[in-house]
Amino acid sequence: MSAMAVGPALGGVGESIKRKEDAKFLQGRGQYIDDLVLPGMLHLAILRSPYAHARIRGIDTTAASAVPGVVAVVTGELMAQHNLAWMPTLSGDTEAVLATDKVRFQGQEVAAVVAESRAVAEDACALIEVDYEPLQAVTSPQQAREPGAPLIRDEKEGQRDNQCYHWESGDKDATDLAFARAAKVVELSTHYPRCHPAPLETCGIVADVDSVTGQATLHMTCQAPHAHR
């Protein structure tokens, strides 16, 4: 048997490729979102839900709006007035930009403050008062599928359970037959803890809107620029 061919002609598989991106980071010349400063740039801070599932009975933004340097305080109700409360996602579903009637996961965005500096935005954000009515939460896929489990996406018309998607691929009958004829069938349930990478910078975005052309240039940390566009 001949050895597998490797080399640059095959994409460098098996080769030790010298990295090209290290020099600027080692010399302190890396460019990050936080390094971008535009004339008159405003900053946004987001208030997130401490509850995994809760009804929003009211949001008081009076104190936050009165902080010097605050330009705007935005809630889901305001977004809804402009038909922006729910936006499409990559999966063909929709997702709340800011929660309106209730929050559906811990850390969900509830309100946002736009201010002249990051410090002012964060300080004002802490002054927003939200009246929550805690609801029973769903903490696992197994619990979500149990009869009588709390319905999380109850805003979706015709949604009766917590199953979000259903798809099939291949020949189901042939697969069932193969299992039926198998000498032994092994079932295994695995549970994984939360896994998250640790990038050099967290998620961020700087939007530059040209008032003359109306075009927006977005600088962001993401791996799907076309989707964001």
mmCIF file of C-alpha atoms in Angstrom:
data_model
loop_
_atom_site.group_PDB
_atom_site.id
_atom_site.type_symbol
_atom_site.label_atom_id
_atom_site.label_comp_id
_atom_site.label_asym_id
_atom_site.label_seq_id
_atom_site.Cartn_x
_atom_site.Cartn_y
_atom_site.Cartn_z
ATOM 1 C CA MET A 1 0.000 0.000 0.000
ATOM 2 C CA SER A 2 1.457 3.362 -0.997
ATOM 3 C CA ALA A 3 1.796 6.161 1.527
ATOM 4 C CA MET A 4 -0.798 8.914 1.503
ATOM 5 C CA ALA A 5 0.384 11.901 -0.512
ATOM 6 C CA VAL A 6 0.631 15.170 1.398
ATOM 7 C CA GLY A 7 2.003 18.600 0.677
ATOM 8 C CA PRO A 8 1.079 22.148 -0.308
ATOM 9 C CA ALA A 9 -0.537 20.920 -3.514
ATOM 10 C CA LEU A 10 -3.110 19.105 -1.363
ATOM 11 C CA GLY A 11 -3.799 22.039 0.926
ATOM 12 C CA GLY A 12 -0.879 21.502 3.270
ATOM 13 C CA VAL A 13 -2.312 18.413 4.950
ATOM 14 C CA GLY A 14 0.418 16.863 7.082
ATOM 15 C CA GLU A 15 2.777 19.807 6.619
ATOM 16 C CA SER A 16 4.055 22.186 9.292
ATOM 17 C CA ILE A 17 2.798 25.548 8.075
ATOM 18 C CA LYS A 18 4.371 28.715 9.437
ATOM 19 C CA ARG A 19 1.763 30.971 10.995
ATOM 20 C CA LYS A 20 1.268 34.385 9.414
ATOM 21 C CA GLU A 21 -0.888 36.178 11.972
ATOM 22 C CA ASP A 22 1.277 36.052 15.115
ATOM 23 C CA ALA A 23 3.629 38.990 14.611
ATOM 24 C CA LYS A 24 1.094 41.797 15.057
ATOM 25 C CA PHE A 25 -0.271 40.245 18.251
ATOM 26 C CA LEU A 26 3.158 39.569 19.752
ATOM 27 C CA GLN A 27 4.164 43.161 19.001
ATOM 28 C CA GLY A 28 1.011 44.639 20.493
ATOM 29 C CA ARG A 29 -0.334 45.783 17.143
ATOM 30 C CA GLY A 30 -3.487 43.664 17.118
ATOM 31 C CA GLN A 31 -6.674 45.498 16.179
ATOM 32 C CA TYR A 32 -9.742 44.797 18.291
ATOM 33 C CA ILE A 33 -13.270 46.165 18.403
ATOM 34 C CA ASP A 34 -12.426 48.117 21.548
ATOM 35 C CA ASP A 35 -9.648 49.903 19.644
ATOM 36 C CA LEU A 36 -12.089 51.469 17.179
ATOM 37 C CA VAL A 37 -13.052 55.036 18.074
ATOM 38 C CA LEU A 38 -15.292 57.036 15.743
ATOM 39 C CA PRO A 39 -16.222 60.740 15.981
ATOM 40 C CA GLY A 40 -19.318 61.164 18.138
ATOM 41 C CA MET A 41 -19.466 57.435 18.847
ATOM 42 C CA LEU A 42 -22.178 56.297 21.244
ATOM 43 C CA HIS A 43 -22.051 53.274 23.526
ATOM 44 C CA LEU A 44 -24.696 50.676 24.318
ATOM 45 C CA ALA A 45 -25.193 48.638 27.478
ATOM 46 C CA ILE A 46 -27.703 45.805 27.791
ATOM 47 C CA LEU A 47 -29.787 44.802 30.791
ATOM 48 C CA ARG A 48 -30.231 41.028 30.949
ATOM 49 C CA SER A 49 -32.700 38.813 32.766
ATOM 50 C CA PRO A 50 -31.638 37.039 35.973
ATOM 51 C CA TYR A 51 -34.453 34.523 35.411
ATOM 52 C CA ALA A 52 -34.629 31.585 33.016
ATOM 53 C CA HIS A 53 -38.380 31.988 32.597
ATOM 54 C CA ALA A 54 -40.447 34.916 33.846
ATOM 55 C CA ARG A 55 -43.267 37.184 32.791
ATOM 56 C CA ILE A 56 -42.434 40.889 32.501
ATOM 57 C CA ARG A 57 -45.079 42.868 34.370
ATOM 58 C CA GLY A 58 -43.459 46.233 33.893
ATOM 59 C CA ILE A 59 -40.251 48.126 33.127
ATOM 60 C CA ASP A 60 -39.438 51.504 34.695
ATOM 61 C CA THR A 61 -36.761 53.424 32.796
ATOM 62 C CA THR A 62 -37.370 56.813 34.441
ATOM 63 C CA ALA A 63 -34.185 56.921 36.513
ATOM 64 C CA ALA A 64 -32.029 55.598 33.688
ATOM 65 C CA SER A 65 -33.372 58.162 31.229
ATOM 66 C CA ALA A 66 -32.549 61.000 33.637
ATOM 67 C CA VAL A 67 -28.826 60.197 33.841
ATOM 68 C CA PRO A 68 -26.710 62.914 32.153
ATOM 69 C CA GLY A 69 -25.164 61.585 28.968
ATOM 70 C CA VAL A 70 -27.925 59.077 28.248
ATOM 71 C CA VAL A 71 -29.243 59.434 24.702
ATOM 72 C CA ALA A 72 -31.934 56.743 24.705
ATOM 73 C CA VAL A 73 -33.348 53.869 26.718
ATOM 74 C CA VAL A 74 -34.826 51.130 24.551
ATOM 75 C CA THR A 75 -37.249 48.389 25.594
ATOM 76 C CA GLY A 76 -38.938 45.541 23.768
ATOM 77 C CA GLU A 77 -42.181 47.497 23.727
ATOM 78 C CA LEU A 78 -40.486 50.331 21.834
ATOM 79 C CA MET A 79 -38.962 47.847 19.398
ATOM 80 C CA ALA A 80 -42.397 46.326 18.823
ATOM 81 C CA GLN A 81 -43.788 49.720 17.837
ATOM 82 C CA HIS A 82 -41.339 49.673 14.923
ATOM 83 C CA ASN A 83 -41.874 45.965 14.126
ATOM 84 C CA LEU A 84 -38.347 45.172 15.309
ATOM 85 C CA ALA A 85 -39.070 43.193 18.486
ATOM 86 C CA TRP A 86 -38.653 39.841 16.713
ATOM 87 C CA MET A 87 -36.105 39.256 13.956
ATOM 88 C CA PRO A 88 -35.361 36.218 11.748
ATOM 89 C CA THR A 89 -32.511 33.841 12.581
ATOM 90 C CA LEU A 90 -30.316 31.597 10.452
ATOM 91 C CA SER A 91 -32.462 28.557 11.234
ATOM 92 C CA GLY A 92 -35.574 30.107 9.712
ATOM 93 C CA ASP A 93 -36.991 30.840 13.164
ATOM 94 C CA THR A 94 -37.366 34.174 14.939
ATOM 95 C CA GLU A 95 -35.696 35.541 18.055
ATOM 96 C CA ALA A 96 -36.566 38.426 20.346
ATOM 97 C CA VAL A 97 -34.208 41.391 20.038
ATOM 98 C CA LEU A 98 -35.446 42.668 23.406
ATOM 99 C CA ALA A 99 -37.955 40.733 25.492
ATOM 100 C CA THR A 100 -41.528 41.997 25.428
ATOM 101 C CA ASP A 101 -44.067 39.872 27.289
ATOM 102 C CA LYS A 102 -41.646 37.530 29.055
ATOM 103 C CA VAL A 103 -38.065 36.254 29.190
ATOM 104 C CA ARG A 104 -37.347 32.739 27.964
ATOM 105 C CA PHE A 105 -33.765 32.139 29.132
ATOM 106 C CA GLN A 106 -31.399 33.482 31.759
ATOM 107 C CA GLY A 107 -29.395 36.359 30.355
ATOM 108 C CA GLN A 108 -31.987 37.301 27.737
ATOM 109 C CA GLU A 109 -31.801 40.939 26.671
ATOM 110 C CA VAL A 110 -34.542 43.017 28.324
ATOM 111 C CA ALA A 111 -33.546 46.649 27.762
ATOM 112 C CA ALA A 112 -30.702 48.705 26.334
ATOM 113 C CA VAL A 113 -29.175 52.082 27.147
ATOM 114 C CA VAL A 114 -27.448 54.264 24.558
ATOM 115 C CA ALA A 115 -25.112 56.854 26.057
ATOM 116 C CA GLU A 116 -22.140 59.080 25.350
ATOM 117 C CA SER A 117 -19.735 56.751 27.172
ATOM 118 C CA ARG A 118 -19.584 53.113 28.185
ATOM 119 C CA ALA A 119 -19.484 53.991 31.880
ATOM 120 C CA VAL A 120 -22.608 56.149 31.654
ATOM 121 C CA ALA A 121 -24.442 53.463 29.688
ATOM 122 C CA GLU A 122 -23.611 50.780 32.251
ATOM 123 C CA ASP A 123 -24.470 53.003 35.230
ATOM 124 C CA ALA A 124 -27.822 53.951 33.716
ATOM 125 C CA CYS A 125 -28.543 50.346 32.829
ATOM 126 C CA ALA A 126 -28.246 49.430 36.503
ATOM 127 C CA LEU A 127 -31.021 51.926 37.314
ATOM 128 C CA ILE A 128 -33.642 50.219 35.141
ATOM 129 C CA GLU A 129 -36.262 48.490 37.282
ATOM 130 C CA VAL A 130 -37.997 45.393 35.913
ATOM 131 C CA ASP A 131 -40.974 43.765 37.625
ATOM 132 C CA TYR A 132 -40.674 40.017 36.973
ATOM 133 C CA GLU A 133 -43.136 37.242 37.726
ATOM 134 C CA PRO A 134 -40.978 34.090 37.902
ATOM 135 C CA LEU A 135 -42.349 31.097 35.994
ATOM 136 C CA GLN A 136 -41.399 27.430 36.051
ATOM 137 C CA ALA A 137 -38.216 26.969 34.040
ATOM 138 C CA VAL A 138 -37.065 24.205 31.721
ATOM 139 C CA THR A 139 -33.487 23.171 32.460
ATOM 140 C CA SER A 140 -32.882 20.194 30.171
ATOM 141 C CA PRO A 141 -34.013 18.794 26.800
ATOM 142 C CA GLN A 142 -35.492 15.814 28.610
ATOM 143 C CA GLN A 143 -37.609 18.010 30.872
ATOM 144 C CA ALA A 144 -38.661 20.120 27.888
ATOM 145 C CA ARG A 145 -40.234 17.074 26.234
ATOM 146 C CA GLU A 146 -42.086 15.796 29.292
ATOM 147 C CA PRO A 147 -45.915 16.002 29.242
ATOM 148 C CA GLY A 148 -47.059 19.204 30.902
ATOM 149 C CA ALA A 149 -43.669 20.916 30.615
ATOM 150 C CA PRO A 150 -43.837 24.737 30.579
ATOM 151 C CA LEU A 151 -44.222 26.018 27.019
ATOM 152 C CA ILE A 152 -41.305 28.355 26.358
ATOM 153 C CA ARG A 153 -42.102 29.625 22.856
ATOM 154 C CA ASP A 154 -45.783 30.255 23.521
ATOM 155 C CA GLU A 155 -45.756 33.316 21.250
ATOM 156 C CA LYS A 156 -45.567 31.057 18.177
ATOM 157 C CA GLU A 157 -48.929 30.348 16.591
ATOM 158 C CA GLY A 158 -49.883 26.686 16.861
ATOM 159 C CA GLN A 159 -46.915 25.802 19.095
ATOM 160 C CA ARG A 160 -48.042 23.078 21.516
ATOM 161 C CA ASP A 161 -44.750 21.737 22.844
ATOM 162 C CA ASN A 162 -41.077 22.668 23.147
ATOM 163 C CA GLN A 163 -39.914 20.864 20.023
ATOM 164 C CA CYS A 164 -38.395 23.483 17.745
ATOM 165 C CA TYR A 165 -37.485 21.480 14.652
ATOM 166 C CA HIS A 166 -38.161 18.147 12.971
ATOM 167 C CA TRP A 167 -36.253 16.771 10.021
ATOM 168 C CA GLU A 168 -35.578 13.372 8.467
ATOM 169 C CA SER A 169 -32.777 12.115 6.249
ATOM 170 C CA GLY A 170 -32.200 8.750 4.614
ATOM 171 C CA ASP A 171 -34.403 5.656 4.445
ATOM 172 C CA LYS A 172 -36.296 5.269 7.733
ATOM 173 C CA ASP A 173 -37.822 1.894 6.872
ATOM 174 C CA ALA A 174 -34.459 0.414 5.914
ATOM 175 C CA THR A 175 -32.889 1.777 9.081
ATOM 176 C CA ASP A 176 -35.646 0.344 11.285
ATOM 177 C CA LEU A 177 -35.260 -3.014 9.550
ATOM 178 C CA ALA A 178 -31.502 -3.021 10.132
ATOM 179 C CA PHE A 179 -32.024 -2.457 13.854
ATOM 180 C CA ALA A 180 -34.724 -5.123 13.975
ATOM 181 C CA ARG A 181 -32.380 -7.672 12.394
ATOM 182 C CA ALA A 182 -29.354 -6.707 14.477
ATOM 183 C CA ALA A 183 -27.999 -9.343 16.843
ATOM 184 C CA LYS A 184 -27.456 -6.698 19.504
ATOM 185 C CA VAL A 185 -28.558 -3.094 19.907
ATOM 186 C CA VAL A 186 -26.781 -0.787 22.345
ATOM 187 C CA GLU A 187 -28.337 2.441 23.613
ATOM 188 C CA LEU A 188 -26.212 5.109 25.248
ATOM 189 C CA SER A 189 -27.163 8.425 26.806
ATOM 190 C CA THR A 190 -24.379 10.985 27.151
ATOM 191 C CA HIS A 191 -24.398 14.274 29.028
ATOM 192 C CA TYR A 192 -21.928 17.065 28.308
ATOM 193 C CA PRO A 193 -21.259 20.103 30.495
ATOM 194 C CA ARG A 194 -21.320 23.532 28.976
ATOM 195 C CA CYS A 195 -18.394 24.042 26.621
ATOM 196 C CA HIS A 196 -17.265 27.477 25.494
ATOM 197 C CA PRO A 197 -14.120 28.767 23.783
ATOM 198 C CA ALA A 198 -11.984 31.533 25.256
ATOM 199 C CA PRO A 199 -11.199 34.051 22.491
ATOM 200 C CA LEU A 200 -8.854 37.002 22.857
ATOM 201 C CA GLU A 201 -11.868 39.322 22.722
ATOM 202 C CA THR A 202 -15.541 38.918 23.477
ATOM 203 C CA CYS A 203 -18.449 39.666 21.159
ATOM 204 C CA GLY A 204 -18.659 43.274 20.048
ATOM 205 C CA ILE A 205 -19.741 45.489 17.200
ATOM 206 C CA VAL A 206 -19.162 49.061 16.034
ATOM 207 C CA ALA A 207 -21.661 50.445 13.532
ATOM 208 C CA ASP A 208 -20.745 53.443 11.380
ATOM 209 C CA VAL A 209 -23.736 54.909 9.534
ATOM 210 C CA ASP A 210 -23.047 57.426 6.775
ATOM 211 C CA SER A 211 -25.699 60.142 7.084
ATOM 212 C CA VAL A 212 -25.213 61.145 3.441
ATOM 213 C CA THR A 213 -25.440 57.773 1.698
ATOM 214 C CA GLY A 214 -27.434 55.973 4.375
ATOM 215 C CA GLN A 215 -25.012 53.055 4.196
ATOM 216 C CA ALA A 216 -23.759 51.320 7.324
ATOM 217 C CA THR A 217 -20.319 49.816 7.880
ATOM 218 C CA LEU A 218 -20.195 47.194 10.623
ATOM 219 C CA HIS A 219 -17.026 46.150 12.435
ATOM 220 C CA MET A 220 -17.707 43.030 14.482
ATOM 221 C CA THR A 221 -16.316 39.878 16.032
ATOM 222 C CA CYS A 222 -18.134 37.073 14.269
ATOM 223 C CA GLN A 223 -17.722 34.146 11.912
ATOM 224 C CA ALA A 224 -20.813 34.840 9.814
ATOM 225 C CA PRO A 225 -20.505 38.341 8.316
ATOM 226 C CA HIS A 226 -22.846 37.555 5.431
ATOM 227 C CA ALA A 227 -25.614 36.539 7.830
ATOM 228 C CA HIS A 228 -25.221 39.732 9.835
ATOM 229 C CA ARG A 229 -25.291 41.806 6.680
#
